[in-house]
Amino acid sequence: MSTKDYLEKDYYKTLGVAKTAKQADIKAAYRKLARKYHPDANKGDVSAEEKFKEVSEAYSVLSDEKRRKEYDEARSMFGGGFRVPTAGRPGQGGFGGGGFDFGDIFSGAGDAGGRLGDLLGGVFGNRSGTASRPRRGADVEAETTLTFGDAIDGSTVPLRLTGEGPCPTCRGTGAKAGTVPRVCPSCAGTGLESKSQGSFGISEPCHECHGRGLVVDDPCPDCHGSGRAMSSKTIQVRIPAGVADGQRIKLKGKGAPGERGGPAGDLYVRVHVKPHPVFGRSGDNLTVTVPVTFPELTLGSEIKVPSHRGAPVTVRIPPGTPNGRVFRVAGKGVRRKDGTNGGMLVTVEVAVPDKLNSKAKDAIEHLREATAGQDPREELLERAKET
Ligand SMILES: [Zn+2]
Ligand SMILES: [Zn+2]
């Protein structure tokens, strides 16, 4: 029996009895339900079997006055979600720092909680009042690496998120299973102790409970009494089309859950994009460099150019195209937010053959003869003389 179970299960409800029910009523209610859900009477009915177990568990606690008292206390004190002060961590004192929230502890409506809550409310003015308001969850940072194509088209990726939260074993109470923290005897639950400094009396966090007002006798073995634990979960996240390498995407409401009905925080995902062997990016445009032959540029031609996740497209090269010219193919680029697409920028680059067959070699020799006397550097040399 863990503290978590104590807090999450309503044994009174399970047995259908009032919180003030006498032992005789509890016993009668149990007998009636146990007969109804007994496995012998419900052969093969899994839900009846579950119900039978729940009823038996509830009865085992409520029929034992000691365990029932313990259960009642735990529920009245920690019914509203409990956070433990982070007394031992730098930058966050056990008292008044960011980690401790009195409203959390005493939001349970039980008698003990109510009295202590009133007491603390008096000491801290409106502190416990504001603390019980809904609180927005924390923002969370994560990273993911996409293939080039998934970045262009958008993708749903699993993200493993790790964060600190209440220890699941003790549900943040810091107390060992089946035990509950008790009110600090040193400060009577106020979390404060008075010291005199000169003529002033000042209040400091209680040395015994570090301002928490509660003492854990048997610390939870998993969190050693801190009540905090690291946990991780995997969520599926939709990365929109067209993200660029290094971009940070905000996913509203996908961060840490809020407390007391507050909104969740946001999730920020830093996206890394793997390079593609053929395509590059320039804003909304894809880029690709395409090898062409000298005759294709000189005489003009139509060439096939690869496109991203589609059939090759035809680009018409006019005669006399210089090496390195960029052609733009509309609509073959990155999808924009408005639903339109950028273009694909095609750079033509002459591929010089390192081997030629004799026929090709002859032709090139003839070209050289035919263009003898044309010096492409003539103008360059002239202009270099300008000051
Ligand atoms: Zn104390
Ligand atoms: Zn724990």
Tab-separated table of C-alpha atoms and ligand atoms in Angstrom:
chain	number	residue	atom	x	y	z
A	1	MET	CA	0.000	0.000	0.000
A	2	SER	CA	1.648	3.198	-1.131
A	3	THR	CA	0.830	6.716	-0.061
A	4	LYS	CA	-0.167	7.369	-3.658
A	5	ASP	CA	-2.854	4.713	-3.431
A	6	TYR	CA	-4.090	6.178	-0.209
A	7	LEU	CA	-4.540	9.518	-1.844
A	8	GLU	CA	-6.002	8.505	-5.155
A	9	LYS	CA	-8.536	5.981	-3.982
A	10	ASP	CA	-11.715	6.924	-2.214
A	11	TYR	CA	-12.380	3.868	-0.092
A	12	TYR	CA	-15.566	5.370	1.334
A	13	LYS	CA	-16.941	5.801	-2.130
A	14	THR	CA	-15.878	2.284	-3.100
A	15	LEU	CA	-17.910	0.849	-0.230
A	16	GLY	CA	-20.695	3.404	-0.605
A	17	VAL	CA	-20.515	4.567	2.987
A	18	ALA	CA	-20.206	7.976	4.645
A	19	LYS	CA	-16.856	9.191	5.990
A	20	THR	CA	-18.387	9.033	9.452
A	21	ALA	CA	-19.679	5.477	9.010
A	22	LYS	CA	-19.447	3.141	11.984
A	23	GLN	CA	-17.615	-0.184	11.771
A	24	ALA	CA	-20.903	-2.097	11.640
A	25	ASP	CA	-22.038	-0.125	8.586
A	26	ILE	CA	-18.677	-0.602	6.876
A	27	LYS	CA	-18.829	-4.323	7.484
A	28	ALA	CA	-22.400	-4.576	6.214
A	29	ALA	CA	-21.586	-2.597	3.083
A	30	TYR	CA	-18.532	-4.754	2.414
A	31	ARG	CA	-20.444	-8.025	2.795
A	32	LYS	CA	-23.131	-6.927	0.397
A	33	LEU	CA	-20.623	-5.835	-2.282
A	34	ALA	CA	-18.323	-8.807	-1.768
A	35	ARG	CA	-21.227	-11.171	-2.391
A	36	LYS	CA	-22.236	-9.236	-5.481
A	37	TYR	CA	-18.765	-9.199	-7.064
A	38	HIS	CA	-17.407	-12.486	-5.750
A	39	PRO	CA	-15.505	-14.359	-8.511
A	40	ASP	CA	-17.550	-17.515	-7.851
A	41	ALA	CA	-20.707	-15.621	-8.711
A	42	ASN	CA	-19.209	-13.884	-11.758
A	43	LYS	CA	-17.258	-16.560	-13.600
A	44	GLY	CA	-14.873	-15.013	-16.117
A	45	ASP	CA	-16.151	-11.475	-15.591
A	46	VAL	CA	-12.934	-9.451	-15.379
A	47	SER	CA	-14.614	-6.194	-14.359
A	48	ALA	CA	-16.404	-7.938	-11.479
A	49	GLU	CA	-13.090	-9.405	-10.381
A	50	GLU	CA	-11.503	-5.918	-10.395
A	51	LYS	CA	-14.421	-4.577	-8.429
A	52	PHE	CA	-14.090	-7.399	-5.919
A	53	LYS	CA	-10.428	-6.536	-5.409
A	54	GLU	CA	-11.208	-2.829	-4.927
A	55	VAL	CA	-13.918	-3.573	-2.407
A	56	SER	CA	-11.625	-5.932	-0.477
A	57	GLU	CA	-8.834	-3.392	-0.441
A	58	ALA	CA	-11.142	-0.613	0.773
A	59	TYR	CA	-12.464	-2.858	3.512
A	60	SER	CA	-8.990	-3.926	4.636
A	61	VAL	CA	-8.127	-0.280	5.306
A	62	LEU	CA	-11.416	1.031	6.670
A	63	SER	CA	-12.053	-1.964	8.941
A	64	ASP	CA	-8.731	-1.350	10.694
A	65	GLU	CA	-9.164	1.747	12.893
A	66	LYS	CA	-5.454	2.510	12.877
A	67	ARG	CA	-5.107	2.291	9.097
A	68	ARG	CA	-8.378	4.146	8.609
A	69	LYS	CA	-7.118	7.042	10.743
A	70	GLU	CA	-3.870	7.128	8.797
A	71	TYR	CA	-5.794	7.114	5.536
A	72	ASP	CA	-8.103	9.924	6.653
A	73	GLU	CA	-5.152	12.040	7.747
A	74	ALA	CA	-3.270	11.512	4.535
A	75	ARG	CA	-6.268	12.466	2.458
A	76	SER	CA	-7.142	15.533	4.457
A	77	MET	CA	-3.584	16.837	4.387
A	78	PHE	CA	-2.501	15.946	0.881
A	79	GLY	CA	-5.690	15.763	-1.037
A	80	GLY	CA	-4.917	18.820	-3.124
A	81	GLY	CA	-1.598	17.884	-4.657
A	82	PHE	CA	1.486	18.323	-2.568
A	83	ARG	CA	4.749	20.018	-3.417
A	84	VAL	CA	7.812	19.727	-1.347
A	85	PRO	CA	10.136	22.615	-0.596
A	86	THR	CA	13.499	22.432	-2.258
A	87	ALA	CA	15.386	23.246	0.869
A	88	GLY	CA	18.665	21.638	-0.109
A	89	ARG	CA	19.087	23.198	-3.524
A	90	PRO	CA	21.075	26.340	-4.160
A	91	GLY	CA	19.137	29.451	-4.920
A	92	GLN	CA	15.943	28.181	-3.472
A	93	GLY	CA	15.547	28.471	0.246
A	94	GLY	CA	13.172	26.095	1.865
A	95	PHE	CA	11.057	29.033	2.760
A	96	GLY	CA	9.863	31.830	0.548
A	97	GLY	CA	11.792	30.468	-2.435
A	98	GLY	CA	10.204	29.340	-5.635
A	99	GLY	CA	9.843	25.753	-4.585
A	100	PHE	CA	7.449	25.843	-1.718
A	101	ASP	CA	3.806	26.525	-1.941
A	102	PHE	CA	1.754	26.506	1.195
A	103	GLY	CA	-1.473	26.650	-0.698
A	104	ASP	CA	-0.697	23.245	-2.126
A	105	ILE	CA	-0.433	21.508	1.172
A	106	PHE	CA	-3.421	23.017	2.758
A	107	SER	CA	-5.855	23.059	-0.070
A	108	GLY	CA	-7.276	19.850	1.396
A	109	ALA	CA	-10.422	20.651	3.327
A	110	GLY	CA	-9.652	18.430	6.293
A	111	ASP	CA	-9.691	19.731	9.820
A	112	ALA	CA	-5.968	19.630	10.469
A	113	GLY	CA	-5.221	21.214	7.102
A	114	GLY	CA	-7.779	23.915	7.622
A	115	ARG	CA	-6.422	24.923	10.989
A	116	LEU	CA	-2.834	25.015	9.795
A	117	GLY	CA	-3.900	26.831	6.674
A	118	ASP	CA	-5.570	29.525	8.746
A	119	LEU	CA	-2.522	29.807	10.903
A	120	LEU	CA	-0.197	30.167	7.926
A	121	GLY	CA	-2.605	32.530	6.253
A	122	GLY	CA	-2.270	34.794	9.283
A	123	VAL	CA	1.502	34.613	9.261
A	124	PHE	CA	1.980	35.217	5.565
A	125	GLY	CA	-0.845	37.580	4.829
A	126	ASN	CA	-2.245	36.807	1.417
A	127	ARG	CA	0.531	34.376	0.515
A	128	SER	CA	-1.509	31.246	0.955
A	129	GLY	CA	-4.413	32.938	-0.778
A	130	THR	CA	-2.499	33.720	-3.962
A	131	ALA	CA	-0.743	30.374	-3.914
A	132	SER	CA	-3.988	28.493	-4.315
A	133	ARG	CA	-4.717	30.176	-7.617
A	134	PRO	CA	-4.266	28.206	-10.837
A	135	ARG	CA	-0.674	28.174	-11.960
A	136	ARG	CA	0.592	27.872	-15.521
A	137	GLY	CA	2.879	24.914	-16.236
A	138	ALA	CA	6.552	25.426	-17.069
A	139	ASP	CA	7.848	25.847	-20.608
A	140	VAL	CA	9.821	22.866	-21.839
A	141	GLU	CA	12.748	22.760	-24.308
A	142	ALA	CA	13.426	19.825	-26.599
A	143	GLU	CA	15.434	19.001	-29.711
A	144	THR	CA	14.814	16.852	-32.744
A	145	THR	CA	16.650	15.994	-35.955
A	146	LEU	CA	14.718	15.656	-39.198
A	147	THR	CA	15.638	14.356	-42.609
A	148	PHE	CA	15.788	17.008	-45.287
A	149	GLY	CA	12.574	15.769	-46.876
A	150	ASP	CA	10.622	15.646	-43.592
A	151	ALA	CA	11.671	19.232	-42.872
A	152	ILE	CA	10.338	20.322	-46.267
A	153	ASP	CA	7.066	18.416	-46.051
A	154	GLY	CA	6.411	18.437	-42.301
A	155	SER	CA	6.486	15.384	-40.088
A	156	THR	CA	5.178	13.896	-36.868
A	157	VAL	CA	8.056	12.940	-34.594
A	158	PRO	CA	8.240	11.279	-31.181
A	159	LEU	CA	9.852	13.499	-28.552
A	160	ARG	CA	11.163	12.170	-25.278
A	161	LEU	CA	10.690	14.796	-22.590
A	162	THR	CA	12.457	14.609	-19.267
A	163	GLY	CA	11.575	16.786	-16.331
A	164	GLU	CA	11.334	17.022	-12.593
A	165	GLY	CA	7.980	16.332	-11.020
A	166	PRO	CA	6.465	14.905	-7.857
A	167	CYS	CA	8.007	11.564	-6.881
A	168	PRO	CA	5.527	8.941	-8.111
A	169	THR	CA	6.224	6.614	-5.192
A	170	CYS	CA	5.204	9.041	-2.460
A	171	ARG	CA	3.269	11.460	-4.696
A	172	GLY	CA	5.513	14.262	-3.569
A	173	THR	CA	4.984	13.911	0.148
A	174	GLY	CA	8.546	12.671	0.692
A	175	ALA	CA	7.194	10.141	3.177
A	176	LYS	CA	7.666	6.389	2.976
A	177	ALA	CA	4.715	4.353	1.734
A	178	GLY	CA	1.976	4.092	4.303
A	179	THR	CA	3.353	6.891	6.461
A	180	VAL	CA	2.548	10.594	6.459
A	181	PRO	CA	4.645	13.565	7.504
A	182	ARG	CA	3.767	14.964	10.926
A	183	VAL	CA	3.482	18.565	12.040
A	184	CYS	CA	6.906	19.907	13.022
A	185	PRO	CA	7.081	20.019	16.841
A	186	SER	CA	9.726	22.698	16.801
A	187	CYS	CA	7.629	25.351	15.050
A	188	ALA	CA	4.169	23.834	15.522
A	189	GLY	CA	3.688	23.789	11.781
A	190	THR	CA	4.356	27.457	11.123
A	191	GLY	CA	7.685	26.772	9.443
A	192	LEU	CA	9.166	29.735	11.270
A	193	GLU	CA	11.276	30.292	14.318
A	194	SER	CA	11.864	33.594	16.018
A	195	LYS	CA	15.279	34.995	16.786
A	196	SER	CA	16.189	38.285	18.297
A	197	GLN	CA	18.725	40.452	16.582
A	198	GLY	CA	19.498	43.590	18.537
A	199	SER	CA	16.158	45.003	19.492
A	200	PHE	CA	14.392	43.353	16.536
A	201	GLY	CA	12.681	40.027	16.634
A	202	ILE	CA	13.047	38.349	13.257
A	203	SER	CA	11.523	35.198	11.878
A	204	GLU	CA	13.633	32.644	10.063
A	205	PRO	CA	12.798	29.348	8.430
A	206	CYS	CA	12.543	26.675	11.094
A	207	HIS	CA	15.843	24.777	11.360
A	208	GLU	CA	14.161	21.470	11.944
A	209	CYS	CA	11.711	21.392	9.053
A	210	HIS	CA	13.455	23.983	6.829
A	211	GLY	CA	10.327	26.080	6.767
A	212	ARG	CA	8.105	23.298	5.609
A	213	GLY	CA	6.126	22.990	8.828
A	214	LEU	CA	6.177	19.217	8.466
A	215	VAL	CA	8.678	16.534	9.399
A	216	VAL	CA	9.153	13.265	7.536
A	217	ASP	CA	10.145	10.475	9.919
A	218	ASP	CA	10.415	7.709	7.356
A	219	PRO	CA	11.674	9.177	4.098
A	220	CYS	CA	10.483	7.725	0.819
A	221	PRO	CA	13.254	5.355	-0.354
A	222	ASP	CA	12.986	6.508	-3.962
A	223	CYS	CA	13.380	10.264	-3.479
A	224	HIS	CA	15.055	10.182	-0.035
A	225	GLY	CA	12.410	12.499	1.329
A	226	SER	CA	12.763	15.257	-1.260
A	227	GLY	CA	9.410	14.412	-2.814
A	228	ARG	CA	10.811	15.208	-6.266
A	229	ALA	CA	11.779	12.809	-9.030
A	230	MET	CA	12.940	12.931	-12.628
A	231	SER	CA	10.509	11.392	-15.031
A	232	SER	CA	10.279	11.140	-18.780
A	233	LYS	CA	7.532	10.639	-21.284
A	234	THR	CA	7.339	10.389	-25.041
A	235	ILE	CA	4.895	12.542	-26.945
A	236	GLN	CA	4.116	12.787	-30.653
A	237	VAL	CA	4.746	16.249	-32.032
A	238	ARG	CA	3.696	17.630	-35.395
A	239	ILE	CA	6.523	19.618	-37.005
A	240	PRO	CA	5.073	21.938	-39.647
A	241	ALA	CA	6.254	21.855	-43.264
A	242	GLY	CA	9.134	24.097	-44.260
A	243	VAL	CA	11.177	24.247	-41.046
A	244	ALA	CA	14.817	25.210	-41.447
A	245	ASP	CA	17.898	23.889	-39.689
A	246	GLY	CA	18.357	25.590	-36.302
A	247	GLN	CA	14.781	26.879	-36.165
A	248	ARG	CA	12.943	26.886	-32.822
A	249	ILE	CA	9.305	25.913	-32.989
A	250	LYS	CA	6.774	26.847	-30.348
A	251	LEU	CA	4.074	24.302	-29.638
A	252	LYS	CA	1.507	25.988	-27.473
A	253	GLY	CA	0.224	24.035	-24.494
A	254	LYS	CA	2.575	21.083	-24.994
A	255	GLY	CA	4.827	21.948	-22.041
A	256	ALA	CA	4.488	20.942	-18.403
A	257	PRO	CA	0.910	20.631	-17.156
A	258	GLY	CA	-0.510	23.480	-15.094
A	259	GLU	CA	-1.414	23.173	-11.466
A	260	ARG	CA	-4.860	23.578	-9.974
A	261	GLY	CA	-6.485	23.985	-13.359
A	262	GLY	CA	-3.868	26.382	-14.728
A	263	PRO	CA	-2.938	26.180	-18.421
A	264	ALA	CA	-0.051	23.994	-19.568
A	265	GLY	CA	3.265	25.608	-20.491
A	266	ASP	CA	4.605	25.689	-24.027
A	267	LEU	CA	6.999	23.288	-25.677
A	268	TYR	CA	9.901	24.730	-27.667
A	269	VAL	CA	11.505	22.356	-30.125
A	270	ARG	CA	14.884	23.153	-31.667
A	271	VAL	CA	14.960	21.491	-35.076
A	272	HIS	CA	18.095	20.183	-36.735
A	273	VAL	CA	17.877	19.213	-40.397
A	274	LYS	CA	20.195	16.665	-41.992
A	275	PRO	CA	21.718	17.821	-45.279
A	276	HIS	CA	20.509	16.277	-48.544
A	277	PRO	CA	23.012	14.872	-51.069
A	278	VAL	CA	21.348	16.749	-53.967
A	279	PHE	CA	19.100	19.533	-52.717
A	280	GLY	CA	19.837	22.597	-50.638
A	281	ARG	CA	17.674	25.375	-49.189
A	282	SER	CA	17.604	29.103	-49.749
A	283	GLY	CA	14.637	30.505	-47.842
A	284	ASP	CA	11.500	29.126	-49.470
A	285	ASN	CA	13.461	27.899	-52.476
A	286	LEU	CA	15.118	24.568	-53.000
A	287	THR	CA	18.465	24.707	-54.730
A	288	VAL	CA	20.103	22.172	-57.006
A	289	THR	CA	23.238	22.291	-59.159
A	290	VAL	CA	22.947	20.425	-62.457
A	291	PRO	CA	25.877	19.397	-64.664
A	292	VAL	CA	25.505	20.329	-68.338
A	293	THR	CA	27.743	19.954	-71.406
A	294	PHE	CA	29.348	22.821	-73.254
A	295	PRO	CA	27.224	22.172	-76.400
A	296	GLU	CA	24.029	22.180	-74.272
A	297	LEU	CA	24.813	25.705	-73.120
A	298	THR	CA	26.170	26.885	-76.471
A	299	LEU	CA	23.545	25.442	-78.769
A	300	GLY	CA	20.637	25.389	-76.310
A	301	SER	CA	18.751	22.309	-75.134
A	302	GLU	CA	16.092	20.906	-72.863
A	303	ILE	CA	17.408	19.104	-69.817
A	304	LYS	CA	15.754	16.959	-67.133
A	305	VAL	CA	16.257	18.234	-63.601
A	306	PRO	CA	15.393	16.258	-60.412
A	307	SER	CA	12.670	17.644	-58.141
A	308	HIS	CA	12.062	16.964	-54.450
A	309	ARG	CA	9.835	13.879	-54.044
A	310	GLY	CA	8.415	14.266	-57.542
A	311	ALA	CA	9.062	13.459	-61.207
A	312	PRO	CA	11.986	15.230	-62.902
A	313	VAL	CA	11.075	18.561	-64.471
A	314	THR	CA	12.231	19.884	-67.855
A	315	VAL	CA	14.247	23.070	-67.984
A	316	ARG	CA	14.776	24.800	-71.355
A	317	ILE	CA	18.261	26.177	-71.804
A	318	PRO	CA	18.440	28.909	-74.463
A	319	PRO	CA	21.411	28.990	-76.864
A	320	GLY	CA	24.366	30.952	-75.532
A	321	THR	CA	23.615	30.377	-71.842
A	322	PRO	CA	26.624	31.246	-69.673
A	323	ASN	CA	27.973	28.700	-67.233
A	324	GLY	CA	26.561	29.141	-63.696
A	325	ARG	CA	23.257	30.706	-64.777
A	326	VAL	CA	20.393	30.071	-62.358
A	327	PHE	CA	16.965	29.027	-63.632
A	328	ARG	CA	13.920	29.197	-61.393
A	329	VAL	CA	11.273	26.478	-61.580
A	330	ALA	CA	8.102	27.837	-59.934
A	331	GLY	CA	6.152	25.780	-57.374
A	332	LYS	CA	8.821	23.128	-56.810
A	333	GLY	CA	10.200	24.589	-53.587
A	334	VAL	CA	9.306	24.681	-49.906
A	335	ARG	CA	5.693	24.962	-48.795
A	336	ARG	CA	4.932	28.324	-47.210
A	337	LYS	CA	2.518	29.055	-44.368
A	338	ASP	CA	-0.076	30.411	-46.817
A	339	GLY	CA	-0.130	27.105	-48.699
A	340	THR	CA	1.844	28.302	-51.735
A	341	ASN	CA	5.243	26.892	-52.619
A	342	GLY	CA	8.611	28.473	-53.190
A	343	GLY	CA	10.586	27.664	-56.309
A	344	MET	CA	13.508	25.468	-57.226
A	345	LEU	CA	16.679	27.306	-58.202
A	346	VAL	CA	18.599	25.322	-60.812
A	347	THR	CA	22.241	26.233	-61.354
A	348	VAL	CA	23.817	24.902	-64.557
A	349	GLU	CA	27.458	23.927	-64.336
A	350	VAL	CA	29.550	22.702	-67.270
A	351	ALA	CA	30.986	19.271	-66.712
A	352	VAL	CA	34.373	18.974	-68.402
A	353	PRO	CA	34.942	15.380	-69.544
A	354	ASP	CA	38.210	13.884	-68.358
A	355	LYS	CA	38.142	11.328	-71.188
A	356	LEU	CA	37.091	11.755	-74.809
A	357	ASN	CA	36.596	9.155	-77.563
A	358	SER	CA	38.475	9.886	-80.784
A	359	LYS	CA	35.412	11.218	-82.598
A	360	ALA	CA	34.658	13.696	-79.807
A	361	LYS	CA	38.320	14.638	-79.612
A	362	ASP	CA	38.371	15.325	-83.365
A	363	ALA	CA	35.289	17.509	-83.037
A	364	ILE	CA	36.826	19.546	-80.224
A	365	GLU	CA	40.052	19.931	-82.256
A	366	HIS	CA	37.934	21.257	-85.139
A	367	LEU	CA	36.200	23.662	-82.779
A	368	ARG	CA	39.552	24.997	-81.657
A	369	GLU	CA	40.657	25.521	-85.249
A	370	ALA	CA	37.366	27.201	-86.107
A	371	THR	CA	37.636	29.612	-83.192
A	372	ALA	CA	41.363	30.301	-83.531
A	373	GLY	CA	42.152	33.967	-83.096
A	374	GLN	CA	39.321	34.536	-80.632
A	375	ASP	CA	40.890	35.406	-77.320
A	376	PRO	CA	38.267	35.354	-74.525
A	377	ARG	CA	40.742	37.129	-72.220
A	378	GLU	CA	41.417	40.051	-74.551
A	379	GLU	CA	38.866	42.354	-72.955
A	380	LEU	CA	39.931	41.302	-69.470
A	381	LEU	CA	43.542	42.170	-70.135
A	382	GLU	CA	42.522	45.572	-71.584
A	383	ARG	CA	40.269	46.413	-68.606
A	384	ALA	CA	42.913	45.379	-66.095
A	385	LYS	CA	44.912	48.401	-67.283
A	386	GLU	CA	42.260	50.783	-65.963
A	387	THR	CA	43.255	52.457	-62.763
B	1	ZN	ZN	9.603	23.415	11.980
B	2	ZN	ZN	9.311	9.789	-2.938
